[in-house]
Coordinates of C-alpha atoms in Angstrom, one line a residue:
M1 CA -33.2 -38.2 -127.3
I2 CA -31.2 -39.0 -130.4
C3 CA -34.2 -40.5 -132.2
W4 CA -36.4 -37.4 -131.7
S5 CA -33.7 -35.3 -133.4
L6 CA -33.6 -37.4 -136.5
S7 CA -34.8 -35.9 -139.7
K8 CA -38.0 -37.2 -141.3
K9 CA -36.0 -38.8 -144.1
L10 CA -33.8 -40.7 -141.6
L11 CA -36.9 -41.8 -139.7
S12 CA -38.4 -43.1 -142.9
T13 CA -35.2 -45.0 -143.5
C14 CA -35.4 -46.5 -140.0
A15 CA -39.0 -47.5 -140.6
L16 CA -38.0 -49.2 -143.8
L17 CA -35.2 -51.1 -142.2
A18 CA -37.6 -52.2 -139.4
C19 CA -40.0 -53.6 -142.0
V20 CA -37.2 -55.5 -143.7
Y21 CA -36.2 -57.0 -140.4
L22 CA -39.8 -58.0 -139.6
F23 CA -40.8 -59.4 -142.9
L24 CA -37.5 -60.9 -144.2
P25 CA -36.1 -62.7 -141.2
N26 CA -34.6 -65.4 -143.4
C27 CA -32.2 -62.9 -145.0
F28 CA -30.8 -62.0 -141.6
E29 CA -30.6 -65.6 -140.6
A30 CA -28.7 -66.4 -143.8
V31 CA -26.2 -63.7 -143.0
H32 CA -25.8 -65.0 -139.5
A33 CA -25.4 -68.6 -140.8
S34 CA -22.5 -67.5 -143.1
E35 CA -20.8 -65.7 -140.3
R36 CA -21.1 -68.1 -137.4
A37 CA -18.5 -70.7 -138.7
T38 CA -15.6 -68.3 -139.2
H39 CA -13.0 -70.5 -137.7
N40 CA -9.5 -70.7 -139.1
P41 CA -6.3 -72.8 -139.0
A42 CA -4.9 -70.6 -136.2
E43 CA -7.4 -72.3 -133.8
V44 CA -6.2 -75.8 -134.6
L45 CA -3.6 -77.8 -132.6
L46 CA -2.2 -80.8 -134.5
V47 CA -1.0 -83.7 -132.3
Y48 CA 1.0 -86.5 -133.9
N49 CA 3.2 -89.4 -132.7
A50 CA 6.8 -89.1 -133.7
N51 CA 7.3 -92.8 -133.1
S52 CA 4.9 -93.5 -136.0
P53 CA 6.0 -92.8 -139.5
I54 CA 2.4 -93.0 -140.7
S55 CA 1.2 -90.5 -138.0
T56 CA 4.0 -88.1 -138.9
A57 CA 3.3 -88.3 -142.6
I58 CA -0.5 -87.7 -142.1
A59 CA 0.3 -84.7 -139.9
K60 CA 2.7 -83.2 -142.4
D61 CA 0.1 -83.7 -145.1
Y62 CA -2.6 -82.0 -143.1
A63 CA -0.4 -79.1 -142.0
A64 CA 0.5 -78.4 -145.6
K65 CA -3.1 -78.7 -147.0
R66 CA -4.7 -76.6 -144.2
D67 CA -1.8 -74.3 -143.4
V68 CA -1.8 -75.4 -139.7
T69 CA 1.3 -74.3 -137.9
K70 CA 0.7 -75.2 -134.3
E71 CA 1.6 -78.8 -133.3
V72 CA 2.6 -81.0 -130.4
V73 CA 4.9 -83.9 -131.1
I74 CA 4.3 -86.8 -128.8
H75 CA 6.2 -90.1 -128.3
C76 CA 4.1 -93.2 -127.5
S77 CA 3.4 -96.7 -128.9
D78 CA 2.5 -96.7 -132.6
S79 CA -1.2 -97.7 -132.9
A80 CA -0.9 -97.7 -136.7
V81 CA 0.9 -101.0 -136.7
S82 CA -0.7 -103.0 -133.9
T83 CA -4.2 -103.4 -132.4
A84 CA -2.5 -103.9 -129.0
N85 CA -1.1 -100.4 -129.3
E86 CA -4.5 -98.9 -129.9
T87 CA -5.0 -99.0 -126.1
I88 CA -2.8 -96.9 -123.8
P89 CA -2.5 -97.3 -120.0
L90 CA -3.7 -94.2 -118.1
A91 CA -0.3 -93.4 -116.7
D92 CA 1.3 -93.5 -120.2
Y93 CA -1.5 -91.4 -121.6
K94 CA -0.9 -88.7 -118.9
R95 CA 2.8 -88.7 -119.4
E96 CA 3.1 -89.1 -123.2
I97 CA 0.0 -87.4 -124.5
A98 CA -1.9 -85.3 -121.9
A99 CA 1.1 -83.6 -120.3
P100 CA 2.7 -82.2 -123.5
V101 CA -0.7 -81.2 -124.9
A102 CA -1.7 -79.4 -121.6
E103 CA 1.6 -77.6 -121.5
F104 CA 1.0 -76.2 -125.0
L105 CA -2.6 -75.3 -124.3
T106 CA -1.5 -73.3 -121.2
H107 CA 0.2 -70.8 -123.5
H108 CA -2.3 -70.9 -126.4
A109 CA -5.8 -69.7 -125.4
E110 CA -6.8 -69.4 -129.1
I111 CA -7.0 -73.2 -129.6
N112 CA -10.5 -74.5 -130.1
F113 CA -9.8 -77.7 -132.1
I114 CA -7.4 -80.6 -131.6
V115 CA -6.5 -83.0 -134.5
L116 CA -5.1 -86.4 -133.8
T117 CA -3.7 -88.7 -136.5
K118 CA -3.5 -92.4 -137.1
G119 CA -0.7 -93.8 -135.0
V120 CA -2.0 -92.1 -131.8
P121 CA -3.8 -94.6 -129.5
I122 CA -7.6 -94.5 -129.6
R123 CA -8.5 -95.9 -126.1
I124 CA -7.3 -95.4 -122.5
D125 CA -7.1 -98.2 -120.0
G126 CA -8.0 -96.9 -116.6
G127 CA -9.6 -93.5 -117.1
E128 CA -11.6 -91.6 -114.5
T129 CA -14.5 -91.7 -117.0
G130 CA -15.5 -94.1 -119.7
S131 CA -17.2 -97.5 -119.5
R132 CA -16.6 -101.1 -118.3
D133 CA -18.7 -104.2 -118.2
E134 CA -21.5 -103.9 -115.8
H135 CA -21.3 -105.6 -112.4
T136 CA -17.5 -105.5 -112.6
T137 CA -14.8 -103.4 -110.9
G138 CA -12.5 -103.4 -113.9
N139 CA -10.8 -100.3 -115.4
L140 CA -12.9 -97.7 -117.3
H141 CA -12.1 -97.3 -121.0
P142 CA -12.7 -93.8 -122.5
S143 CA -11.5 -92.9 -125.9
V144 CA -8.3 -90.8 -126.1
D145 CA -10.2 -88.3 -128.2
S146 CA -13.2 -87.8 -125.9
Y147 CA -10.9 -87.7 -122.8
L148 CA -8.9 -84.9 -124.4
A149 CA -12.1 -83.1 -125.3
A150 CA -13.0 -82.9 -121.6
V151 CA -9.5 -82.3 -120.4
D152 CA -10.4 -79.3 -118.3
Y153 CA -14.0 -80.3 -117.3
P154 CA -13.0 -81.3 -113.8
S155 CA -12.0 -77.7 -113.1
I156 CA -15.0 -76.0 -114.8
P157 CA -17.7 -74.7 -112.3
G158 CA -21.0 -76.2 -113.2
A159 CA -19.6 -79.1 -115.3
V160 CA -21.7 -82.2 -114.6
K161 CA -20.3 -85.7 -114.3
I162 CA -22.9 -88.4 -114.5
S163 CA -23.1 -92.2 -114.1
I164 CA -24.1 -94.1 -117.2
H165 CA -25.6 -97.6 -117.2
G166 CA -27.1 -99.8 -119.9
S167 CA -26.6 -102.3 -122.6
G168 CA -24.2 -104.3 -120.4
A169 CA -22.0 -101.4 -119.5
D170 CA -21.4 -99.1 -116.5
G171 CA -19.3 -96.0 -116.3
F172 CA -19.1 -92.2 -116.0
G173 CA -19.0 -89.3 -118.5
W174 CA -19.4 -85.6 -118.6
L175 CA -22.5 -83.8 -120.0
N176 CA -21.2 -82.1 -123.1
R177 CA -21.4 -78.3 -122.5
Y178 CA -21.7 -77.7 -126.2
W179 CA -24.6 -80.1 -126.7
N180 CA -27.4 -78.6 -128.8
K181 CA -25.8 -75.2 -128.9
N182 CA -26.5 -73.0 -131.9
E183 CA -23.5 -70.7 -131.8
P184 CA -19.8 -71.0 -132.8
F185 CA -17.8 -73.1 -130.4
S186 CA -15.0 -71.5 -128.3
H187 CA -13.0 -73.0 -125.6
A188 CA -13.2 -69.8 -123.7
K189 CA -17.0 -70.0 -123.4
F190 CA -17.7 -73.7 -123.2
G191 CA -14.5 -75.2 -122.0
G192 CA -13.1 -78.4 -123.4
Y193 CA -12.0 -78.8 -127.0
L194 CA -13.4 -80.2 -130.2
V195 CA -11.2 -83.2 -130.9
T196 CA -11.2 -84.9 -134.3
R197 CA -9.0 -87.6 -135.8
L198 CA -7.5 -88.3 -139.2
D199 CA -7.6 -92.1 -139.4
G200 CA -8.6 -95.1 -141.5
Y201 CA -7.3 -98.4 -142.6
T202 CA -4.4 -96.8 -144.3
Q203 CA -2.3 -93.6 -144.5
A204 CA -4.0 -92.8 -147.8
D205 CA -7.5 -93.2 -146.3
A206 CA -6.6 -90.7 -143.6
E207 CA -5.1 -88.2 -145.9
A208 CA -8.0 -88.4 -148.3
L209 CA -10.3 -87.1 -145.5
V210 CA -8.6 -83.7 -145.9
T211 CA -8.6 -83.8 -149.7
R212 CA -12.4 -84.4 -149.6
S213 CA -12.9 -81.6 -147.0
L214 CA -11.2 -79.1 -149.3
A215 CA -13.0 -80.4 -152.4
A216 CA -16.4 -79.9 -150.6
E217 CA -15.6 -76.3 -149.7
A218 CA -14.6 -75.6 -153.3
E219 CA -17.9 -77.0 -154.6
K220 CA -20.2 -74.3 -155.7
R221 CA -22.7 -75.9 -158.1
I222 CA -25.8 -77.5 -156.9
D223 CA -25.4 -81.3 -156.3
V224 CA -22.8 -81.9 -158.9
H225 CA -22.6 -85.5 -157.8
G226 CA -26.3 -86.4 -158.0
G227 CA -26.3 -88.1 -154.6
K228 CA -28.6 -87.9 -151.6
V229 CA -28.4 -88.0 -147.8
L230 CA -29.4 -91.6 -146.9
L231 CA -31.3 -92.1 -143.6
D232 CA -31.9 -95.8 -143.3
V233 CA -34.7 -96.2 -140.7
Q234 CA -35.4 -99.7 -139.4
P235 CA -39.1 -99.9 -138.7
I236 CA -38.7 -103.0 -136.5
F237 CA -37.6 -100.4 -133.8
K238 CA -41.1 -98.9 -133.5
F239 CA -41.9 -95.3 -132.8
K240 CA -44.9 -93.0 -133.0
S241 CA -45.2 -90.1 -135.4
T242 CA -45.7 -87.9 -132.4
D243 CA -42.2 -88.9 -131.1
V244 CA -40.5 -87.0 -134.0
A245 CA -41.1 -83.5 -132.7
G246 CA -39.6 -84.3 -129.3
Q247 CA -36.2 -85.3 -130.8
P248 CA -33.5 -85.2 -129.9
L249 CA -34.0 -86.4 -126.3
A250 CA -32.1 -84.4 -123.8
V251 CA -29.9 -85.9 -121.0
T252 CA -29.6 -83.8 -117.9
G253 CA -28.5 -86.3 -115.2
P254 CA -27.5 -89.9 -114.5
I255 CA -28.6 -92.5 -117.0
P256 CA -30.1 -95.7 -115.5
D257 CA -30.7 -97.4 -118.8
E258 CA -30.4 -97.1 -122.6
S259 CA -33.1 -95.1 -124.4
D260 CA -35.7 -96.8 -126.6
Y261 CA -34.4 -97.7 -130.1
G262 CA -37.4 -96.1 -131.6
S263 CA -36.2 -92.7 -130.5
W264 CA -33.2 -92.7 -132.9
N265 CA -35.5 -93.8 -135.7
A266 CA -37.7 -90.7 -134.9
D267 CA -34.6 -88.5 -134.9
M268 CA -33.7 -89.8 -138.4
V269 CA -37.2 -88.9 -139.5
K270 CA -36.8 -85.4 -138.1
A271 CA -33.5 -85.0 -139.9
G272 CA -35.2 -86.2 -143.1
D273 CA -38.0 -83.7 -142.8
L274 CA -35.5 -80.9 -142.1
L275 CA -33.3 -81.7 -145.1
I276 CA -36.2 -82.0 -147.5
A277 CA -37.5 -78.7 -146.3
R278 CA -34.1 -77.2 -147.1
K279 CA -34.2 -78.8 -150.5
V280 CA -31.2 -81.1 -149.8
P281 CA -31.7 -84.3 -151.8
T282 CA -32.7 -86.9 -149.2
E283 CA -33.7 -90.6 -149.2
L284 CA -35.6 -91.4 -146.0
D285 CA -36.0 -95.1 -146.2
R286 CA -38.6 -96.7 -144.0
D287 CA -38.5 -100.3 -145.4
E288 CA -37.0 -103.2 -143.3
A289 CA -34.4 -104.0 -146.0
F290 CA -30.9 -102.7 -145.3
V291 CA -30.1 -100.2 -148.0
G292 CA -27.0 -100.6 -150.2
D293 CA -25.9 -99.8 -153.8
R294 CA -26.0 -96.0 -153.3
S295 CA -23.3 -93.8 -154.7
N296 CA -22.1 -90.2 -154.1
L297 CA -24.0 -90.0 -150.8
L298 CA -24.1 -86.6 -149.2
G299 CA -24.7 -88.0 -145.7
Y300 CA -25.4 -91.3 -144.0
F301 CA -27.2 -92.4 -140.8
S302 CA -28.1 -96.0 -140.2
W303 CA -28.2 -98.8 -137.6
G304 CA -25.2 -100.5 -139.3
S305 CA -24.8 -104.0 -138.0
N306 CA -27.4 -103.4 -135.3
D307 CA -30.1 -103.4 -138.1
A308 CA -32.0 -106.6 -137.9
K309 CA -31.7 -106.9 -141.7
Y310 CA -28.0 -105.8 -141.9
N311 CA -26.2 -106.8 -145.0
K312 CA -22.4 -106.5 -145.0
K313 CA -22.2 -106.5 -148.8
A314 CA -24.8 -103.7 -148.9
Y315 CA -23.0 -101.7 -146.2
E316 CA -19.7 -101.9 -148.1
S317 CA -21.3 -101.0 -151.4
L318 CA -22.0 -97.4 -150.3
T319 CA -19.8 -94.6 -151.6
F320 CA -19.8 -90.9 -150.8
A321 CA -19.4 -87.5 -152.3
P322 CA -16.9 -84.9 -150.9
G323 CA -18.3 -83.3 -147.7
A324 CA -20.5 -86.3 -146.7
I325 CA -20.9 -86.9 -142.9
G326 CA -22.7 -89.5 -140.9
D327 CA -22.9 -91.9 -138.0
T328 CA -24.1 -95.5 -137.3
A329 CA -25.9 -96.6 -134.1
V330 CA -23.2 -99.3 -133.5
S331 CA -21.6 -99.8 -130.1
T332 CA -18.0 -100.5 -131.2
S333 CA -17.9 -99.0 -134.7
A334 CA -14.5 -97.4 -133.9
R335 CA -13.0 -100.3 -131.8
T336 CA -10.1 -100.5 -134.3
F337 CA -8.8 -98.7 -137.3
L338 CA -6.8 -101.7 -138.5
P339 CA -8.1 -104.5 -140.7
T340 CA -10.0 -107.1 -138.8
T341 CA -12.6 -109.8 -139.2
G342 CA -15.8 -110.4 -137.4
G343 CA -17.6 -108.2 -134.9
Q344 CA -19.8 -105.2 -135.5
S345 CA -19.7 -103.0 -138.6
L346 CA -16.8 -100.4 -138.6
I347 CA -16.7 -96.8 -139.7
T348 CA -13.3 -97.5 -141.3
D349 CA -15.2 -99.1 -144.2
L350 CA -17.1 -95.9 -144.7
I351 CA -13.9 -93.9 -144.6
A352 CA -12.4 -96.2 -147.2
H353 CA -15.5 -95.7 -149.4
G354 CA -15.2 -91.9 -149.4
I355 CA -17.0 -90.4 -146.4
T356 CA -15.5 -87.1 -145.2
G357 CA -16.6 -87.1 -141.6
V358 CA -18.0 -89.8 -139.4
K359 CA -18.5 -90.6 -135.7
G360 CA -17.7 -93.9 -134.0
Y361 CA -17.2 -95.5 -130.6
T362 CA -14.3 -97.4 -129.2
D363 CA -16.4 -99.3 -126.6
E364 CA -20.1 -99.6 -125.5
P365 CA -21.5 -96.0 -125.6
L366 CA -25.3 -96.5 -125.2
L367 CA -27.7 -95.2 -127.8
Q368 CA -27.7 -91.8 -126.0
A369 CA -24.1 -91.3 -127.1
I370 CA -24.8 -91.7 -130.8
A371 CA -24.9 -88.4 -132.7
S372 CA -28.4 -86.9 -133.1
P373 CA -29.0 -87.1 -136.9
S374 CA -31.3 -84.0 -136.8
L375 CA -28.9 -81.8 -134.9
A376 CA -25.8 -83.0 -136.9
M377 CA -27.4 -82.3 -140.2
E378 CA -29.2 -79.1 -139.1
R379 CA -25.9 -77.6 -137.9
Y380 CA -23.9 -78.8 -140.9
T381 CA -26.3 -77.5 -143.4
S382 CA -26.4 -74.2 -141.5
G383 CA -22.7 -73.5 -142.1
F384 CA -21.2 -74.9 -138.9
T385 CA -18.0 -76.8 -139.2
L386 CA -17.8 -80.6 -139.2
A387 CA -16.4 -80.6 -135.6
E388 CA -19.1 -78.2 -134.3
S389 CA -21.9 -80.2 -136.0
F390 CA -20.9 -83.5 -134.5
Y391 CA -20.2 -82.1 -131.0
A392 CA -23.4 -80.1 -130.9
A393 CA -25.1 -83.4 -131.7
S394 CA -23.3 -85.4 -129.0
R395 CA -24.5 -85.6 -125.4
F396 CA -21.2 -86.6 -123.7
V397 CA -17.5 -86.0 -123.5
G398 CA -14.9 -88.0 -121.6
W399 CA -16.8 -91.0 -123.0
E400 CA -16.2 -93.5 -125.9
D401 CA -16.7 -91.1 -128.9
V402 CA -14.3 -90.6 -131.8
V403 CA -15.0 -88.0 -134.5
I404 CA -13.2 -88.6 -137.8
G405 CA -12.4 -85.8 -140.2
D406 CA -10.9 -82.3 -140.7
P407 CA -12.6 -80.2 -137.9
L408 CA -12.7 -77.1 -140.2
C409 CA -14.6 -78.9 -143.0
R410 CA -17.8 -77.3 -144.0
A411 CA -20.6 -78.6 -146.2
P412 CA -20.6 -77.5 -149.9
A413 CA -22.0 -74.0 -150.2
W414 CA -25.1 -75.2 -152.1
M415 CA -26.1 -77.4 -149.1
R416 CA -26.0 -74.6 -146.6
K417 CA -29.3 -73.0 -145.6
K418 CA -29.9 -69.8 -147.5

């Protein structure tokens, strides 16, 4: 009835607006992209260990830089000083970490993000989810971070707990309810929390993550650092060109075995195609050689030490521009945040060399748990936060995952889809 009473002039205006909507959809999508990541520090809960001077200092630094005022102070063993303290027994985790955090969350429905700091343990011994060596009855070992991310999943109607098997490990995890979602995260809608960590070899490394986050947000000029997103495909893990369109592979139920390695190669190729289409400088390397000697990288995905041609010197030669994010398909890339020798490549080296956000794994996660490169980079370059980008690209919670970085970090404005 209202439309029929409109004047001809107003009808013409409506027709013009309809044409704009039909023929300029990218304009509307650009507005939507700029609005969908409107998160703020009031949604962040900062959790730090008062028994750790390093944890306390990093927390105070983050609170000052990001104007975060909500915090929970815990008291547990200091993981910043000993690898033994990086693992916490389940009973201690429940009493010293989960209980005070849960008490705070009960009275603060606005919290969507939880930030942990170096000095808070990274692994739980005896969780109800997590992995253990196959054919054993030993304790399960989820990461503290991912366990917290799924803190209320057992009480959410429709939340799906699955068995996970492969690559020498058995265990259980929850299907991430935010997986592949293309909308802002909220605890109220999806349950759980997006948990990230400020960590690295040193206090300075952890604090630098936030400095880089803020520097990235302030960057307005196009590619002032002259770097690229590096996607280091290893062609030994074969895949077909027709496999690319089907990435990332979805997981909807129990996992009997690890996915084919070629699928992650295909996902990197899909990420490269997307970034190139968005005019983000990208190096999609398809040679067998492990790529090194790249500076000011804008993003990084590789097989790390699982690459048949892995070169430690090349890995440690990479440096990053503010705002860079990435992941490596390495089972124990976050097994420790303290100096160590031997073993698989660590994300702590990438943190020390300037990356702003990176995902890693405390124990065997299976390839299905590694972040989807195409989803992570699509979300990040669409204006989603660092935390949203990694969690939308991750299939499980209550598992082995650790997401490093300021959860509110966003890609430089010039990288975001227009």
